[in-house]
CSV table of C-alpha atoms in Angstrom, one decimal:
chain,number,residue,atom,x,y,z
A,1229,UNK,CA,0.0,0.0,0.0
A,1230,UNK,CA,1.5,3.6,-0.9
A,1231,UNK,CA,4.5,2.4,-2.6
A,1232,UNK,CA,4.2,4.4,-5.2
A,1233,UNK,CA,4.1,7.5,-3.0
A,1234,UNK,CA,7.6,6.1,-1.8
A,1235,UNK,CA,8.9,5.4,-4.7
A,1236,UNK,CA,7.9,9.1,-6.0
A,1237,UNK,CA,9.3,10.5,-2.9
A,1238,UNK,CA,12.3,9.0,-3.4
A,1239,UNK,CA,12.7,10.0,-7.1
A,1240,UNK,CA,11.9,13.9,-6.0
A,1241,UNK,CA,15.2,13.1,-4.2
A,1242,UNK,CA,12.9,12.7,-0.7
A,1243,UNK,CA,14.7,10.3,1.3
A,1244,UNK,CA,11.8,8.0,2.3
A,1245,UNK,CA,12.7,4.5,4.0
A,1246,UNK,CA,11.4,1.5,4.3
A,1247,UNK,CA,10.9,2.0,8.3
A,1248,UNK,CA,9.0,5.5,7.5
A,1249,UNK,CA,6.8,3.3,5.6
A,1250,UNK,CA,5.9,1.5,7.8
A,1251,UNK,CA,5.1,3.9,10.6
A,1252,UNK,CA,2.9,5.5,8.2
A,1253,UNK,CA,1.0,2.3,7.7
A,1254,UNK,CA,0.6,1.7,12.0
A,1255,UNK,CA,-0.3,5.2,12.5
A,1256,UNK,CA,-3.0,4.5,9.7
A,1257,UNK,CA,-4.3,1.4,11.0
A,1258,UNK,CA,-4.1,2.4,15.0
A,1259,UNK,CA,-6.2,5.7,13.4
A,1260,UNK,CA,-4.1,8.5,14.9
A,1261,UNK,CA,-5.8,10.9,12.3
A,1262,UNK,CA,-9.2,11.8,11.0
A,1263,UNK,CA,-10.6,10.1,7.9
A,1264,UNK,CA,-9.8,13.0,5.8
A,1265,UNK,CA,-7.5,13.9,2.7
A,1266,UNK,CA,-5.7,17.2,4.7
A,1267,UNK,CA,-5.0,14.7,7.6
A,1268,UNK,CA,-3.6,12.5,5.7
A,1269,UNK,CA,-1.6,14.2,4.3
A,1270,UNK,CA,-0.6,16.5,7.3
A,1271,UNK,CA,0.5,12.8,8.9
A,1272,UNK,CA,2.3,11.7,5.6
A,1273,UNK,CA,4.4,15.2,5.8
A,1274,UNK,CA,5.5,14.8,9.5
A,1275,UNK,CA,6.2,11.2,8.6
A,1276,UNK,CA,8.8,11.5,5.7
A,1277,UNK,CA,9.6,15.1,5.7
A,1278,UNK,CA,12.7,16.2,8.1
A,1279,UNK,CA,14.1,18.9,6.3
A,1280,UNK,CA,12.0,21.8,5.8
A,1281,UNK,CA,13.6,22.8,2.2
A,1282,UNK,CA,11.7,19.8,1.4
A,1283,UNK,CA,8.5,20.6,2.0
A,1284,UNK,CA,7.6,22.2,-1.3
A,1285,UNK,CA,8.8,19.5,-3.3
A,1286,UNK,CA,6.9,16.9,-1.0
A,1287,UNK,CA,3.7,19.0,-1.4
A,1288,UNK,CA,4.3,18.4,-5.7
A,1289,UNK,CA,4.9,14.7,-5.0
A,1290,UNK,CA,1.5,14.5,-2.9
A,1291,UNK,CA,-0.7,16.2,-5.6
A,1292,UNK,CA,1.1,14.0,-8.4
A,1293,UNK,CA,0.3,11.1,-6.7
A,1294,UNK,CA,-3.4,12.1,-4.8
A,1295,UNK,CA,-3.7,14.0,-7.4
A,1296,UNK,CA,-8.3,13.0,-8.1
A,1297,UNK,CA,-8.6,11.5,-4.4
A,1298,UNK,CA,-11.4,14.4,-3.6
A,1299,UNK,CA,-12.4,15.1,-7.2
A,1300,UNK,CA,-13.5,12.2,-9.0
A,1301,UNK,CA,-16.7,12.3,-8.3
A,1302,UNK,CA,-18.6,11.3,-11.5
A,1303,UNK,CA,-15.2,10.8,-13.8
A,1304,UNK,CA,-16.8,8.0,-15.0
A,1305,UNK,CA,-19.5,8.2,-18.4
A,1306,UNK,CA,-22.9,7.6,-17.7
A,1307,UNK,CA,-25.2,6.1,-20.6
A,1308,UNK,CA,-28.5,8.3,-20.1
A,1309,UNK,CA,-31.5,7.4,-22.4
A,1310,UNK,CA,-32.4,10.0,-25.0
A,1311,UNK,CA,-36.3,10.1,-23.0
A,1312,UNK,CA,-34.6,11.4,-20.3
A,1313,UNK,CA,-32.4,13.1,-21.4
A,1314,UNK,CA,-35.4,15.4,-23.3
A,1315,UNK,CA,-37.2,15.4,-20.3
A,1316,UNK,CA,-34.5,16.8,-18.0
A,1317,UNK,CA,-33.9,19.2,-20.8
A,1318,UNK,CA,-37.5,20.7,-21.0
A,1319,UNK,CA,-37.2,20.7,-16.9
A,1320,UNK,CA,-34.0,22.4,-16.2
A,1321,UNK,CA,-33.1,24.6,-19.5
A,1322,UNK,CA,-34.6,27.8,-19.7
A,1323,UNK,CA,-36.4,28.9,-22.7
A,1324,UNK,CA,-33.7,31.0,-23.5
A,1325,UNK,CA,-31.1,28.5,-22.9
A,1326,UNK,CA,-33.4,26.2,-25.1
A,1327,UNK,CA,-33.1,28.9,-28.1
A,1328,UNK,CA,-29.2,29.4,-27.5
A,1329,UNK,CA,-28.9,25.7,-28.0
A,1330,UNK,CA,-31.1,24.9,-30.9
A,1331,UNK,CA,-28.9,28.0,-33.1
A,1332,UNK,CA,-26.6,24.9,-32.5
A,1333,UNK,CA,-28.3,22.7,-35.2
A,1334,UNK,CA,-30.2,19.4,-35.0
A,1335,UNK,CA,-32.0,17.9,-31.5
A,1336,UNK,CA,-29.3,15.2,-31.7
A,1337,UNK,CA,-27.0,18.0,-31.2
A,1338,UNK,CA,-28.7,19.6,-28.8
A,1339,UNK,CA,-28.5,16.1,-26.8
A,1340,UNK,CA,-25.2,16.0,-26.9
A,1341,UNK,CA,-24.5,19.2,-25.8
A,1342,UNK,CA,-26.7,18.2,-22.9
A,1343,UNK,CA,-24.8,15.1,-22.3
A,1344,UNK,CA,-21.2,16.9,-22.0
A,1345,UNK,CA,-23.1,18.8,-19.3
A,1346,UNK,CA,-24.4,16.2,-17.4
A,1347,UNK,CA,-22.2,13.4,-17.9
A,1348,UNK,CA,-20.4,13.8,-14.7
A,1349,UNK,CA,-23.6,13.8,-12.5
A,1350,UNK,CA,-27.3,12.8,-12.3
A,1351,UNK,CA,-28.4,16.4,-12.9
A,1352,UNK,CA,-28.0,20.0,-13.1
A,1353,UNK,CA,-27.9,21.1,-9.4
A,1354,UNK,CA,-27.9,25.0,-8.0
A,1355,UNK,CA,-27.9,24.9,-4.4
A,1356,UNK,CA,-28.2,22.3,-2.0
A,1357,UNK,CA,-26.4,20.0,-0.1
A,1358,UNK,CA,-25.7,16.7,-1.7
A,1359,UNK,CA,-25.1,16.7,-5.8
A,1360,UNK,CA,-22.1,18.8,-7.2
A,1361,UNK,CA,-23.2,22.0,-8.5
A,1362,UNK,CA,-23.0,25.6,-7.8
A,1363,UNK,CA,-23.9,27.8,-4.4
A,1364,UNK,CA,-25.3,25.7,-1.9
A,1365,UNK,CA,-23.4,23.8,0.8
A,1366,UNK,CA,-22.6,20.8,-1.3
A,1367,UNK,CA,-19.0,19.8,-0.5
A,1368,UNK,CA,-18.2,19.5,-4.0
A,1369,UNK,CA,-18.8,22.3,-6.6
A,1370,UNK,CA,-17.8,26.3,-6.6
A,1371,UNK,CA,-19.2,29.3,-4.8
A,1372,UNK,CA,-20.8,27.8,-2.5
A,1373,UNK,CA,-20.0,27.1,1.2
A,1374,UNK,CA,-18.9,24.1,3.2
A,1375,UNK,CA,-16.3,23.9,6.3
A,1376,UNK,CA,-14.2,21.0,4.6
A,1377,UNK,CA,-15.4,21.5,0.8
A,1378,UNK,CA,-13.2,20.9,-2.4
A,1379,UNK,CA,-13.5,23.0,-4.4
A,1380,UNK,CA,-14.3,21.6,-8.0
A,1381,UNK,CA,-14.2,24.1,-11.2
A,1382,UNK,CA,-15.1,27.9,-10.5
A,1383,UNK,CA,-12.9,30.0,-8.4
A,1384,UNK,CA,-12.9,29.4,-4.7
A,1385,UNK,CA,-15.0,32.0,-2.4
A,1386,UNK,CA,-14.4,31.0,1.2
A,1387,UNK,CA,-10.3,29.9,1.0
A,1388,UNK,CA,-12.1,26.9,3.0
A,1389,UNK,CA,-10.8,24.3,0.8
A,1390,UNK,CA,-9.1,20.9,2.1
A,1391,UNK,CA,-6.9,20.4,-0.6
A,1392,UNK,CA,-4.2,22.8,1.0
A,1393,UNK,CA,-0.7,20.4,-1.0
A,1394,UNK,CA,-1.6,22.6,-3.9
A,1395,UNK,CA,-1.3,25.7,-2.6
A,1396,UNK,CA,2.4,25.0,-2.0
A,1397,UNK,CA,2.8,27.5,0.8
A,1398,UNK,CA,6.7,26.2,1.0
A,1399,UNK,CA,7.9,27.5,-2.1
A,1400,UNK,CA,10.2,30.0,-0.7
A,1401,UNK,CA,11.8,27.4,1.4
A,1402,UNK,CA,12.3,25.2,-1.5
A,1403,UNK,CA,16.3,23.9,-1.3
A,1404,UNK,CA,16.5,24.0,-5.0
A,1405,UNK,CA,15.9,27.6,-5.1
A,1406,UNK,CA,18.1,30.8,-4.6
A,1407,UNK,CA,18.3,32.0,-1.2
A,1408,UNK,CA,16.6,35.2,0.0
A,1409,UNK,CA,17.6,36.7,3.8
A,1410,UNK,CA,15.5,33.9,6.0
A,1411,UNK,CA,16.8,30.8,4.3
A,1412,UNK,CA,20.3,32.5,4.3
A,1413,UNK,CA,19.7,32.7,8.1
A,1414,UNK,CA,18.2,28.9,8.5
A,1415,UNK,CA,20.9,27.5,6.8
A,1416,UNK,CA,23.6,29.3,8.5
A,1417,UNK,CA,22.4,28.0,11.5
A,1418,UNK,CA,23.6,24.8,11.0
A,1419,UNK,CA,27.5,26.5,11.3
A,1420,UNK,CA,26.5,26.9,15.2
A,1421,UNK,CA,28.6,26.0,18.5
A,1422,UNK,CA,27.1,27.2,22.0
A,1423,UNK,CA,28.9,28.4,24.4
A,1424,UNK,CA,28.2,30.7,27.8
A,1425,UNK,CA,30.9,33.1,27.5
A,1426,UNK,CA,30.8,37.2,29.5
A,1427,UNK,CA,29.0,38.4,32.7
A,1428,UNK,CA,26.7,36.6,34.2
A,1429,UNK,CA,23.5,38.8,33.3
A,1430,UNK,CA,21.2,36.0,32.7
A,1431,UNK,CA,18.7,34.4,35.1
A,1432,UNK,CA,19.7,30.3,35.5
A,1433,UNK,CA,16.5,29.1,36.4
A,1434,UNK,CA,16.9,25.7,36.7
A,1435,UNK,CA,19.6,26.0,39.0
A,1436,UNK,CA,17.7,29.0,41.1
A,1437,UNK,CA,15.0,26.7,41.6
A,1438,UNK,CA,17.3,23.1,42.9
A,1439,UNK,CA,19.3,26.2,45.1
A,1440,UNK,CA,16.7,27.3,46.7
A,1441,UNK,CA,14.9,24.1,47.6
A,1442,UNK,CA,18.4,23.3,49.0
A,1443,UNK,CA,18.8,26.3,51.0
A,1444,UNK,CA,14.9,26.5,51.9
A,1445,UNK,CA,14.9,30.6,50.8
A,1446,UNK,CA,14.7,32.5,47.2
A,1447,UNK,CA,18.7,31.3,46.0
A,1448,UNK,CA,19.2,33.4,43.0
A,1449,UNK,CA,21.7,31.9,40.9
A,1450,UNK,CA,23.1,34.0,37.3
A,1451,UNK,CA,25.0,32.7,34.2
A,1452,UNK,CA,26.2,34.5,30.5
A,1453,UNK,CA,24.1,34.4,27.8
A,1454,UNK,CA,24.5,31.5,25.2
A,1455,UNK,CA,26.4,32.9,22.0
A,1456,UNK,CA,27.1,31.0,18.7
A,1457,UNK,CA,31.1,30.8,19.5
A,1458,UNK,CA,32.0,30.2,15.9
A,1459,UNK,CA,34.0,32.4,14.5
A,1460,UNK,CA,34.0,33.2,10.9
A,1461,UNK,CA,36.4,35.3,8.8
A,1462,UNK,CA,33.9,36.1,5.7
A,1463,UNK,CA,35.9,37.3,1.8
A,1464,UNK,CA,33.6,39.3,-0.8
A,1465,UNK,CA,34.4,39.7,-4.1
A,1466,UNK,CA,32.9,42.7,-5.1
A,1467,UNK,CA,33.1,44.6,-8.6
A,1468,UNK,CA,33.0,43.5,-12.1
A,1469,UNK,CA,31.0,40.5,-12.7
A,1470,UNK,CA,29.9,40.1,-9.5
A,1471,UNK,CA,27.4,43.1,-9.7
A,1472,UNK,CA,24.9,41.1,-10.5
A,1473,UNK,CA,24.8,39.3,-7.8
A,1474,UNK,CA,24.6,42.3,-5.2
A,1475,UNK,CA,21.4,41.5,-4.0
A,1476,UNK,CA,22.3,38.2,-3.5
A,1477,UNK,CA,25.6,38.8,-1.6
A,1478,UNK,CA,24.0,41.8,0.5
A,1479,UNK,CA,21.7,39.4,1.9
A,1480,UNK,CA,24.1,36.4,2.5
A,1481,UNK,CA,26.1,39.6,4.4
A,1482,UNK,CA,23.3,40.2,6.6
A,1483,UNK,CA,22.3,37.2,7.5
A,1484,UNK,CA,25.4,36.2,8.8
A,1485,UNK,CA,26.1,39.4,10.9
A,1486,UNK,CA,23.1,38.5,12.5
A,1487,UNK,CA,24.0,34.7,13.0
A,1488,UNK,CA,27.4,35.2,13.9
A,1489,UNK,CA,28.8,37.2,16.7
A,1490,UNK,CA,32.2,37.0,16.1
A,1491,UNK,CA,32.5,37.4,12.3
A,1492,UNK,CA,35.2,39.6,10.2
A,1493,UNK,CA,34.6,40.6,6.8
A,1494,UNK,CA,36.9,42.0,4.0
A,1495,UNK,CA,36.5,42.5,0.5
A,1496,UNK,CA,38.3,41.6,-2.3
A,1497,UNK,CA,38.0,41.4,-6.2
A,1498,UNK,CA,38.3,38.4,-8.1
A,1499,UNK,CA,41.3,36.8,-6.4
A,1500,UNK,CA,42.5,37.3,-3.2
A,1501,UNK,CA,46.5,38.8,-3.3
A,1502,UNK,CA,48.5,40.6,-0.3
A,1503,UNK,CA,45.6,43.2,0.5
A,1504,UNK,CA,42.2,43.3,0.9
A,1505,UNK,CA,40.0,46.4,2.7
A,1506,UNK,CA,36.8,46.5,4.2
A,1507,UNK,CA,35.6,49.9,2.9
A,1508,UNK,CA,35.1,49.7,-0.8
A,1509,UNK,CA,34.9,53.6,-0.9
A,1510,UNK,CA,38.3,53.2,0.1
A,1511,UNK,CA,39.6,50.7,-1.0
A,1512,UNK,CA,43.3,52.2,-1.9
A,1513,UNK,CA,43.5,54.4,0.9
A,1514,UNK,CA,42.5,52.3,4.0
A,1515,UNK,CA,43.8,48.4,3.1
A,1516,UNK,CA,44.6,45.7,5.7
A,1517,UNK,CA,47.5,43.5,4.4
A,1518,UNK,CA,46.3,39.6,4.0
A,1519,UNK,CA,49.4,38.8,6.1
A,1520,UNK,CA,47.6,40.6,8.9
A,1521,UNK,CA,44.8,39.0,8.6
A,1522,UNK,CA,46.5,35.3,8.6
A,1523,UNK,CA,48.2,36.4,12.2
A,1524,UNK,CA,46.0,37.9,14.3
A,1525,UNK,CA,42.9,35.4,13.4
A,1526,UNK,CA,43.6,32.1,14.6
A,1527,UNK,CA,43.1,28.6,12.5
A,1528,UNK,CA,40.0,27.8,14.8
A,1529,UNK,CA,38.4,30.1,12.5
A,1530,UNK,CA,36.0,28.8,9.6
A,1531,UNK,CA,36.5,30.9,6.3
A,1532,UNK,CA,34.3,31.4,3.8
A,1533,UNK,CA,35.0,33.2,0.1
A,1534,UNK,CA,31.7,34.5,-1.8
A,1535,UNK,CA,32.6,34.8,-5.4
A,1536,UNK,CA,32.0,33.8,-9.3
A,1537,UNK,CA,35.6,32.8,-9.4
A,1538,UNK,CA,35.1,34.4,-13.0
A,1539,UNK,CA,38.8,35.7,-14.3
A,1540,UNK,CA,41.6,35.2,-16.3
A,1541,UNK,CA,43.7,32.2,-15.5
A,1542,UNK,CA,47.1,34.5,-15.0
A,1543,UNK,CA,45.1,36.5,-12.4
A,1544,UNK,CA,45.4,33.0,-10.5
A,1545,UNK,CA,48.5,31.6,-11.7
A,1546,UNK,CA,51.0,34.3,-12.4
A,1547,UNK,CA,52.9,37.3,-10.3
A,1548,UNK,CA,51.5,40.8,-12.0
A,1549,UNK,CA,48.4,39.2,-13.5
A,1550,UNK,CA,45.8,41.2,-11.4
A,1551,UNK,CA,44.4,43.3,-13.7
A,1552,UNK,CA,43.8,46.3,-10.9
A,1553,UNK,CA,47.4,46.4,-9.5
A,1554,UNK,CA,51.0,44.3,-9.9
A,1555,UNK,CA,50.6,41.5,-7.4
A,1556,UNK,CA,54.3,40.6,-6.3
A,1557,UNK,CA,53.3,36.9,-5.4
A,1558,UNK,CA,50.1,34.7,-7.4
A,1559,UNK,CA,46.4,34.7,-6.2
A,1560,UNK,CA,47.0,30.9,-5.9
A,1561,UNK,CA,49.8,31.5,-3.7
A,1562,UNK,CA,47.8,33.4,-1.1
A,1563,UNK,CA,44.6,31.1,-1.2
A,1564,UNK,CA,47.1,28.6,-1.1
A,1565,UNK,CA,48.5,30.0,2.3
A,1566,UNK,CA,44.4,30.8,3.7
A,1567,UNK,CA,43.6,27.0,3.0
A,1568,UNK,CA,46.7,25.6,4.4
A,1569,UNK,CA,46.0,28.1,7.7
A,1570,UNK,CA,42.3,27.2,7.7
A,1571,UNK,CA,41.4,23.8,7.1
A,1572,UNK,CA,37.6,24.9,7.3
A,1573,UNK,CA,37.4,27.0,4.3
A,1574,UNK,CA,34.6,26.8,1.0
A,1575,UNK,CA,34.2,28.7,-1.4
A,1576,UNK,CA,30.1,30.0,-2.3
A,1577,UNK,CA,29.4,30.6,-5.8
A,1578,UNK,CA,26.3,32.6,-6.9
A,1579,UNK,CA,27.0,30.9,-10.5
A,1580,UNK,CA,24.7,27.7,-11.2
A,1581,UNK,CA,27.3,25.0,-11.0
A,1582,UNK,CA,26.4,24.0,-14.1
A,1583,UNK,CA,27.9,26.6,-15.8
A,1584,UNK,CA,31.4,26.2,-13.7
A,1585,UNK,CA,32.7,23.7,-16.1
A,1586,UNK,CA,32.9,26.2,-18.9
A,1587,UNK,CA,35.1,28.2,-16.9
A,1588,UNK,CA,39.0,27.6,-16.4
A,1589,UNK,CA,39.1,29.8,-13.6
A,1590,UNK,CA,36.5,28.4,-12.2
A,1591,UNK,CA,38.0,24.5,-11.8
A,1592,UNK,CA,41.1,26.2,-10.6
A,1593,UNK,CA,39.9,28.0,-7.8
A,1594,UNK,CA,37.6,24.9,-6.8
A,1595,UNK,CA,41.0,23.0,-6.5
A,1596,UNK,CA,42.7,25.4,-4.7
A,1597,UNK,CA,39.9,25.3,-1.7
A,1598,UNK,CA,40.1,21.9,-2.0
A,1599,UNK,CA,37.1,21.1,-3.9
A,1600,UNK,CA,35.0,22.7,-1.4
A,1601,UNK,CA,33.0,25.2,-3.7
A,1602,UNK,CA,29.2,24.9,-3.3
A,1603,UNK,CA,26.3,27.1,-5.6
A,1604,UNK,CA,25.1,29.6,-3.5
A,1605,UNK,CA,21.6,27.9,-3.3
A,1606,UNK,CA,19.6,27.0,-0.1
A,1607,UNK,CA,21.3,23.2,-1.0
A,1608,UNK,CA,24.3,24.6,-1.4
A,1609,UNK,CA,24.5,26.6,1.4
A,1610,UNK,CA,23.3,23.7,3.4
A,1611,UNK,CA,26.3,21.5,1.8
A,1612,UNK,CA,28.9,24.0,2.7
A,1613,UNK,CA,27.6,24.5,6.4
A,1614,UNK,CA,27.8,20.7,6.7
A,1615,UNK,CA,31.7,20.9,5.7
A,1616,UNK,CA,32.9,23.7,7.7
A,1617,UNK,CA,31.3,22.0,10.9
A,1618,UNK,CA,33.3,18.3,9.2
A,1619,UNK,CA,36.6,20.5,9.0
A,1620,UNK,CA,38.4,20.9,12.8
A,1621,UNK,CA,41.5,22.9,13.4
């Protein structure tokens, strides 16, 4: 039962086991949920879905496969004798939906227009409660209202309907997607270490409480605040191709200010050499040599380079081949020295990796960070969190 839904699930790159399966199938038969569609598949979510970029491609999986389980009602063609079909005709047409039809030619024709309209049901229905049609409080049809209809043709009125898969409310979270400032945020926040570091300005109430049933009167006790105690040396390529990504990168840098606490940024352009600055309005006036950088942070930082690695080879390879400045030493000699400093270093690219192979550049500067370059896509994202917290000093 329901292996097709697996096996879709698993071919929209879900991972659905065997053991999910199977708790779906005991949680059916024990009947943990209503005997409803939106239950169903509100169980079948919780079930197989444990990664909320997910949820929008589960939610296309589920209508693929459901797709009909509240709306095919009356699918299949009903023979309806020509008497009775002239009969409901004379009883439900109008006259002047009568004239509108016969312009159409023959009474055979007629009866078969009146067939198309009533093959999927017993009869034309306005209002009620029971057959499809329109108004009423039928749970099938349009306009109408019902607390748990489906809506069937027409537009819906009353936003009441169960089949809530297609409305795909997920889409933004989708891991396929690029990233916008909140899934920026929710995947950084898988680069996160806890610690209690500072004053202690914060109420511990689990240990006020065990003090002062100890000491039998009010035993405040205080602690520091819990901080993500990562720490995160951030490069930016800015200028040239990377304008149009600026949107992109502007919210990548926001979210992680307000992930990480102790995060240093510095800019760079295309390739990083022996300076980078953190003020782009200055950046030949005011520039922090790289050397700098490499001393005074410490290897327990993570690193991360934001960039389309898009260049020319010798701006990698060669002494003098930046094309802003003469660079006494290669770009592949300094990212060289950052990787070997910083085990924990990738590399985001706002590119679609598909592209990357077209670019020389591109493969070189994916081998110099040690194949650790990752699209700069809610999956990607994901990926490179997942390596940095792999990679210990």
């Amino acid at each position: 039962m329901f292996f097709n839904f697996v096996d879709e699930l698993r071919a929209a790159g879900i991972p659905a086991s065997f053991k999910e399966h199977l708790t779906l199938l005991e949680a059916l038969e024990k009947d943990v949920i209503e005997q409803t569609p939106e239950a169903f598949y509100y169980l079948s979510r919780a079930t197989f879905v444990k990664d909320e970029g997910l949820i929008d491609r589960f939610d296309q999986v589920f209508n693929k496969v459901f797709k009909g389980l509240l709306t095919d009602y009356g699918q299949n063609p009903v023979d309806i004798p020509e008497e009775w079909l002239k009969a409901v005709a004379e009883k439900f047409l109008t006259p002047e939906e009568m004239e509108a039809i016969e312009s159409l030619g023959s009474w055979d024709e007629i009866m078969e227009t009146l067939k198309k309209r009533l093959e999927e049901q017993e009869k034309r229905h306005q209002g009620g409660n029971k057959w499809i049609g329109t108004g009423g409080t039928s749970p099938y049809g349009n306009s109408g209202y019902n607390p748990e209809g489906v809506r069937i043709g027409g537009e819906s009125k009353h936003k009441r309907a169960l089949k809530v898969w297609e409305k795909r409310e997920f889409q933004n979270l989708d891991n396929t997607r690029e990233l916008g400032t909140r899934n920026i945020k929710v995947a950084l926040r898988r680069l996160r270490r806890f610690a209690r570091e500072g004053s202690p300005d914060e109420l511990d109430l689990d240990a006020t409480i065990e003090g002062t049933a100890k000491q039998g009167w009010l035993d405040i006790h205080m602690r520091p605040e819990r901080h993500n105690a990562v720490k995160l040396l951030l490069f930016l390529d800015v200028g040239g191709s990377m304008d149009p990504f600026i949107k992109l990168v502007e919210e990548l840098f926001s979210a992680a200010t307000a992930e990480f606490k102790n995060l240093e940024f510095f800019y760079f352009h295309n390739c990083l050499y022996e300076a980078v600055w953190k003020d782009n309005n200055r950046r030949w006036s005011e520039r922090t040599p790289t050397w700098d950088i490499l001393h005074k942070y410490g290897h327990d930082y993570k690193v991360i380079f934001v960039g389309d690695a898009a260049m020319s080879p010798y701006e990698i390879t060669h002494p003098g081949g930046s094309v802003e400045h003469f660079n006494d030493e290669a770009g592949a000699t300094w990212m060289s020295r950052v990787a070997h400093i910083y085990p924990a270093t990738v590399w985001l690219n706002p590119v679609p990796e598909k592209q990357w192979g077209y670019s020389q550049s591109t493969k070189m500067m994916r081998d110099l960070v040690g194949d650790s370059m990752y699209p700069l896509t809610l999956a990607g994202l994901d990926d490179a969190m997942r390596e940095l917290t792999r990679k210990k000093h």
